[in-house]
Tab-separated table of C-alpha atoms and ligand atoms in Angstrom:
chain	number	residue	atom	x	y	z
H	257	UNK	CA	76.352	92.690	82.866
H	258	UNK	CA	77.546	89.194	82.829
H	259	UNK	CA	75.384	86.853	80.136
H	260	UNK	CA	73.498	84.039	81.946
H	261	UNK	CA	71.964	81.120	79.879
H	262	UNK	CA	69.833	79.602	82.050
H	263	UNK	CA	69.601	76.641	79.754
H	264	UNK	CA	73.172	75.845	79.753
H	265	UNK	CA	73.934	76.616	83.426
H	266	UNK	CA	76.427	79.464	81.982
H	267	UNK	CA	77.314	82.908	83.142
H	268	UNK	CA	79.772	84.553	80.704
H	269	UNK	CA	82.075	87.746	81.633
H	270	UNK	CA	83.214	89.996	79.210
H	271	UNK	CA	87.283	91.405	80.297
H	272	UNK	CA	88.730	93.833	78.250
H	273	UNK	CA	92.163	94.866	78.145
H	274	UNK	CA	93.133	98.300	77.492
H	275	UNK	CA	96.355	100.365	77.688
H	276	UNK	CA	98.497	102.686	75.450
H	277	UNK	CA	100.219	100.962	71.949
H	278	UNK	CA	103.012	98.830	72.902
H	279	UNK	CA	102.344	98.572	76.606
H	280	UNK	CA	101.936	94.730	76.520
H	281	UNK	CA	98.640	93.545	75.922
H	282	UNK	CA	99.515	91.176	73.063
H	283	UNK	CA	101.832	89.748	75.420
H	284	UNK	CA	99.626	89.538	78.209
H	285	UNK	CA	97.649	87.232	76.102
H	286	UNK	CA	100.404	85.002	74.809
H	287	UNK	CA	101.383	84.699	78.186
H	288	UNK	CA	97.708	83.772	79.230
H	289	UNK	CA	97.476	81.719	76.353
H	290	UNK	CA	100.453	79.591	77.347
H	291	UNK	CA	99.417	79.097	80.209
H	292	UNK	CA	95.498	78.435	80.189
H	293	UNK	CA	95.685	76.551	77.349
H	294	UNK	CA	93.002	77.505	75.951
H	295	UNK	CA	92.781	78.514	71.895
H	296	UNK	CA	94.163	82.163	71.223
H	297	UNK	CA	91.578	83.298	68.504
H	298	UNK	CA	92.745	86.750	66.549
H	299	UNK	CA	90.452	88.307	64.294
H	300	UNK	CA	91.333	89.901	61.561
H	301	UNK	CA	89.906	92.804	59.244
H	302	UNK	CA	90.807	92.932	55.544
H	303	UNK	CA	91.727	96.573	55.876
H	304	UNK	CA	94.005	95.711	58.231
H	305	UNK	CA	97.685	96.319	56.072
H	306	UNK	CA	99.343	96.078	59.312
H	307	UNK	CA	99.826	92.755	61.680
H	308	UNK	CA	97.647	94.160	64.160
H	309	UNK	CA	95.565	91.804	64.390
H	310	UNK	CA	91.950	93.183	64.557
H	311	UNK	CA	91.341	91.795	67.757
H	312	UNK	CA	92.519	89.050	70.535
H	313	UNK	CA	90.208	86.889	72.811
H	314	UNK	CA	90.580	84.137	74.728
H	315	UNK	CA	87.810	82.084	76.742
H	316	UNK	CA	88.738	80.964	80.754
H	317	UNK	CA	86.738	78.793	82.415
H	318	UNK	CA	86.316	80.002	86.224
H	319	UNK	CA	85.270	76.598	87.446
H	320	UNK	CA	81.422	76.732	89.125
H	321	UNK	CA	79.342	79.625	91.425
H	322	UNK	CA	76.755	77.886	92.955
H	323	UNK	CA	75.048	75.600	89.423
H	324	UNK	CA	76.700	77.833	86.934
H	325	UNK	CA	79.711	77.239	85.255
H	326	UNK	CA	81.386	80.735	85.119
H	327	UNK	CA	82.931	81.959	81.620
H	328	UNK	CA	85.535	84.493	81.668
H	329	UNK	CA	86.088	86.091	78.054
H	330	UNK	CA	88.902	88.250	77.299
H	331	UNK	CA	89.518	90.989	74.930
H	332	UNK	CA	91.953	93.303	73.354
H	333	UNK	CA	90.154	96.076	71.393
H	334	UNK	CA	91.957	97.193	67.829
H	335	UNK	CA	94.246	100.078	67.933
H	336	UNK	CA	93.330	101.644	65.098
H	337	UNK	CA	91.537	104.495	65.736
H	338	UNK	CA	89.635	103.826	62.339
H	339	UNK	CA	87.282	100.858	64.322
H	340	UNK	CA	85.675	103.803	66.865
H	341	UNK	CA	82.261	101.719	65.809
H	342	UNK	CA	83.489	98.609	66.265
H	343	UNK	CA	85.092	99.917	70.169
H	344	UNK	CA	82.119	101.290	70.635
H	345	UNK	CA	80.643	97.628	70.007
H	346	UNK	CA	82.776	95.884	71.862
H	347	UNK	CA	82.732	97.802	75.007
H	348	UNK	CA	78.652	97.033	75.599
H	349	UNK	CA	78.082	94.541	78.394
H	350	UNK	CA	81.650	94.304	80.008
H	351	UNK	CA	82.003	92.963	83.677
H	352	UNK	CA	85.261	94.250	83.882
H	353	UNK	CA	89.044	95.430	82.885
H	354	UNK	CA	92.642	95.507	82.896
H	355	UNK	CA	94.602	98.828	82.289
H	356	UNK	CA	98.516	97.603	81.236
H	357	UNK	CA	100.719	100.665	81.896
H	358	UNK	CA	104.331	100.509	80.760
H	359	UNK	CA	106.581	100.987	83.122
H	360	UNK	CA	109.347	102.783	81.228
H	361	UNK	CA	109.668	106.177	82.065
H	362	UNK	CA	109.556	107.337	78.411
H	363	UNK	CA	105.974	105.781	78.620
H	364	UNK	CA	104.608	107.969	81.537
H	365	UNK	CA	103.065	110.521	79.653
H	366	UNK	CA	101.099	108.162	77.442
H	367	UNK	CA	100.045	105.821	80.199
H	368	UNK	CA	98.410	109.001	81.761
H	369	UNK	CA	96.785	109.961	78.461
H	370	UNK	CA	95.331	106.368	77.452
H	371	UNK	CA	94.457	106.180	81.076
H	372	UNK	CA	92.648	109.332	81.088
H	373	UNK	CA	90.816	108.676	77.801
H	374	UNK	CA	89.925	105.210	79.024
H	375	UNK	CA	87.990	106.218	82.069
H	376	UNK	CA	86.401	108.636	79.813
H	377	UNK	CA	85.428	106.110	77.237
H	378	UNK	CA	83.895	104.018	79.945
H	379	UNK	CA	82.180	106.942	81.432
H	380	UNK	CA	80.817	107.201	77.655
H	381	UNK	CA	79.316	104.227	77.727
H	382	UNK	CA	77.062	104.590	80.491
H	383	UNK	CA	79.657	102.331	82.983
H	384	UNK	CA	79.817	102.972	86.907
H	385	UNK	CA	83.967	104.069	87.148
H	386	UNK	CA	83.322	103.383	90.988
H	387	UNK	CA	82.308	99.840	90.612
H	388	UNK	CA	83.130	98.730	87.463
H	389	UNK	CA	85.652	96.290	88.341
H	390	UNK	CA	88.816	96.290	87.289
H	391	UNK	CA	92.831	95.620	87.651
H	392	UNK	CA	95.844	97.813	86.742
H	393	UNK	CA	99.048	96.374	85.549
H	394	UNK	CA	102.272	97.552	85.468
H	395	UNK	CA	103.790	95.702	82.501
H	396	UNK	CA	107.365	95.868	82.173
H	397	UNK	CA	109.352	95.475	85.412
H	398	UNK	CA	111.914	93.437	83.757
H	399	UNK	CA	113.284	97.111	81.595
H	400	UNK	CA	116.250	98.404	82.626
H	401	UNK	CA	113.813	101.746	81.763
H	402	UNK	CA	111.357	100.887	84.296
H	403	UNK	CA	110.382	103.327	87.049
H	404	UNK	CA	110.138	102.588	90.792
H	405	UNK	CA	106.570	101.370	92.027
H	406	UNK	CA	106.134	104.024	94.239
H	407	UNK	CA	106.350	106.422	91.248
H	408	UNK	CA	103.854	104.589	89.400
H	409	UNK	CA	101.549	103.862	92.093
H	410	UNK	CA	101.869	107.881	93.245
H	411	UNK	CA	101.378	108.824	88.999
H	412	UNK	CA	98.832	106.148	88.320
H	413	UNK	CA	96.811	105.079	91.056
H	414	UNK	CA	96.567	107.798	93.505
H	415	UNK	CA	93.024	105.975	94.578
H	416	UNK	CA	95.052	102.425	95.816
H	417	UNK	CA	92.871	100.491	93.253
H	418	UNK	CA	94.221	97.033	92.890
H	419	UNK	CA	97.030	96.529	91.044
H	420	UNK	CA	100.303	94.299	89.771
H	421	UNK	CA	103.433	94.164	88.763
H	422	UNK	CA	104.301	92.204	85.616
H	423	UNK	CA	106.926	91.106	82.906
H	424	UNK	CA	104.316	89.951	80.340
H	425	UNK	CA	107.190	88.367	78.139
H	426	UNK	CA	108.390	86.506	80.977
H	427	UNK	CA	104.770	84.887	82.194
H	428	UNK	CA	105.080	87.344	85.560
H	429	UNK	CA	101.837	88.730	86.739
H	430	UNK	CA	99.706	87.734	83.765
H	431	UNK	CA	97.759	85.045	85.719
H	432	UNK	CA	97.268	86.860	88.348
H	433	UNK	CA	96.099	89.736	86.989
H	434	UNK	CA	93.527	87.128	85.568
H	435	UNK	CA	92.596	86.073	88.500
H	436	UNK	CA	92.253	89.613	90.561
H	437	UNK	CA	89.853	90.534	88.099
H	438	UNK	CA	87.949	87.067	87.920
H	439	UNK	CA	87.809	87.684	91.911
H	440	UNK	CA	86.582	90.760	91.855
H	441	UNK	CA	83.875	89.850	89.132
H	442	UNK	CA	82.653	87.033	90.750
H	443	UNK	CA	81.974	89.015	94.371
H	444	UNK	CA	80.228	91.248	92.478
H	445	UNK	CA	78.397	88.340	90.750
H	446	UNK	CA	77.711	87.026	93.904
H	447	UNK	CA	76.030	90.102	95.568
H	448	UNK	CA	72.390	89.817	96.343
Q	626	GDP	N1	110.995	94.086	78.438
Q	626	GDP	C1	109.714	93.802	78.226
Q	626	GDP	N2	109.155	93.973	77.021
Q	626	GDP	C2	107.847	93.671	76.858
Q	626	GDP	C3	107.049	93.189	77.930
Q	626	GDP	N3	105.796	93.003	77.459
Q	626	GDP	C4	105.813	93.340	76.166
Q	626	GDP	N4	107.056	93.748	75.785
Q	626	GDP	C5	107.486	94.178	74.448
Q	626	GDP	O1	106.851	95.396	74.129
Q	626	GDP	C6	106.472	95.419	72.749
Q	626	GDP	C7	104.978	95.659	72.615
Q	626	GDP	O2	104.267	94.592	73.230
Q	626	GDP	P1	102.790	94.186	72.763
Q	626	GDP	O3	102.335	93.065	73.607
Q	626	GDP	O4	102.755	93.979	71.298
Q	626	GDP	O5	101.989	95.539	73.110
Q	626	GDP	P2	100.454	95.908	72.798
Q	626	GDP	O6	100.503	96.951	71.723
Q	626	GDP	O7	99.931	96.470	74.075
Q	626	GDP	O8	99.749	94.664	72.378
Q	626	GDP	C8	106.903	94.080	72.170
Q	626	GDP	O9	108.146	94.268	71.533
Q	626	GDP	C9	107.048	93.191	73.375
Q	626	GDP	O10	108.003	92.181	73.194
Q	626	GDP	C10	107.668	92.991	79.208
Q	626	GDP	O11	107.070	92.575	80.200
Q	626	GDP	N5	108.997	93.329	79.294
Q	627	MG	MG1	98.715	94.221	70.634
């Protein structure tokens, strides 16, 4: 559920981004990042010998529903599998996500799995996987590697949820995908 301060005239969203190792989340963010303008803050763990950072976020401000002033906060979770108590910690009180899939056809057979493991994850944690909103992204379009949208669409998203076609390194698709996601938030915000 989205945080409203009443005090403050605030609602924040919490957007997480998920998707296999390497399927273009960092770059989804430095992309973003560009773009917004905003400041990229990455975490980092001690343990961490790698340059994975622990964790990526970066505040977007939505502009105004109704009085508030609508927050959108976004979120990479750490890949290694060592932080299950910190994922489990970060994925309370989300309003939404984005699944990047890479399009390369040596990548189907992860994208399936992460995807697969995702939706469980959520299920996990007590979400709605009808309503929870969400995005998918198909990251990559640029590679010579990638496969044909109909493929992925037919592989991926057999249900026709709402997704895009990006080249993360190139600043294709990243906003957007920001903004289907902020869209679909907000209508749910603005149910009665
Ligand atoms: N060709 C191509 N490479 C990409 C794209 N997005 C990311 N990459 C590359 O894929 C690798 C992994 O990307 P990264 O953002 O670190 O993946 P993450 O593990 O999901 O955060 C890097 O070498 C990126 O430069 C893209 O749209 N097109
Ligand atoms: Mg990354």
């Amino acid at each position: 559920m989205a945080f409203t301060n009443l005090e403050t005239k605030e609602i924040n969203c919490k957007v997480l981004y998920f998707g296999p190792k390497g399927a273009g989340k960092t770059a989804n963010f430095a992309s973003i990042f560009q773009q917004s303008q905003t400041k990229l803050h990455q975490g980092r763990f001690e343990l961490d010998a790698d340059e994975q950072p622990f964790f990526e976020f970066i505040p977007i401000s939505l502009g105004h529903l109704k009085e508030f002033h609508v927050k959108l906060h976004l979120y990479t979770l750490p890949a290694n599998p060592l932080y299950e108590t910190v994922h489990s910690v970060m994925l309370k009180g989300l309003d939404g996500f984005v699944f990047v899939f890479d399009s390369r056809l040596s990548s189907m057979r992860e994208n399936l799995k992460n995807w697969l493991e995702t939706k469980e994850l959520l299920s996990r944690e007590g979400y709605n996987m009808l309503t929870l909103p969400r995005v998918l992204q198909y990251n990559k379009r640029d590679h010579p590697e990638a496969v044909s949208l109909d493929v992925l669409r037919h592989e991926l998203n057999p249900g026709g949820t709402t997704d895009i076609e990006s080249s993360a390194i190139n600043s294709v698709g990243t906003m957007e995908t920001v903004h289907q996601v902020a869209q679909k938030i907000l209508d749910q915000l603005a149910q009665p």
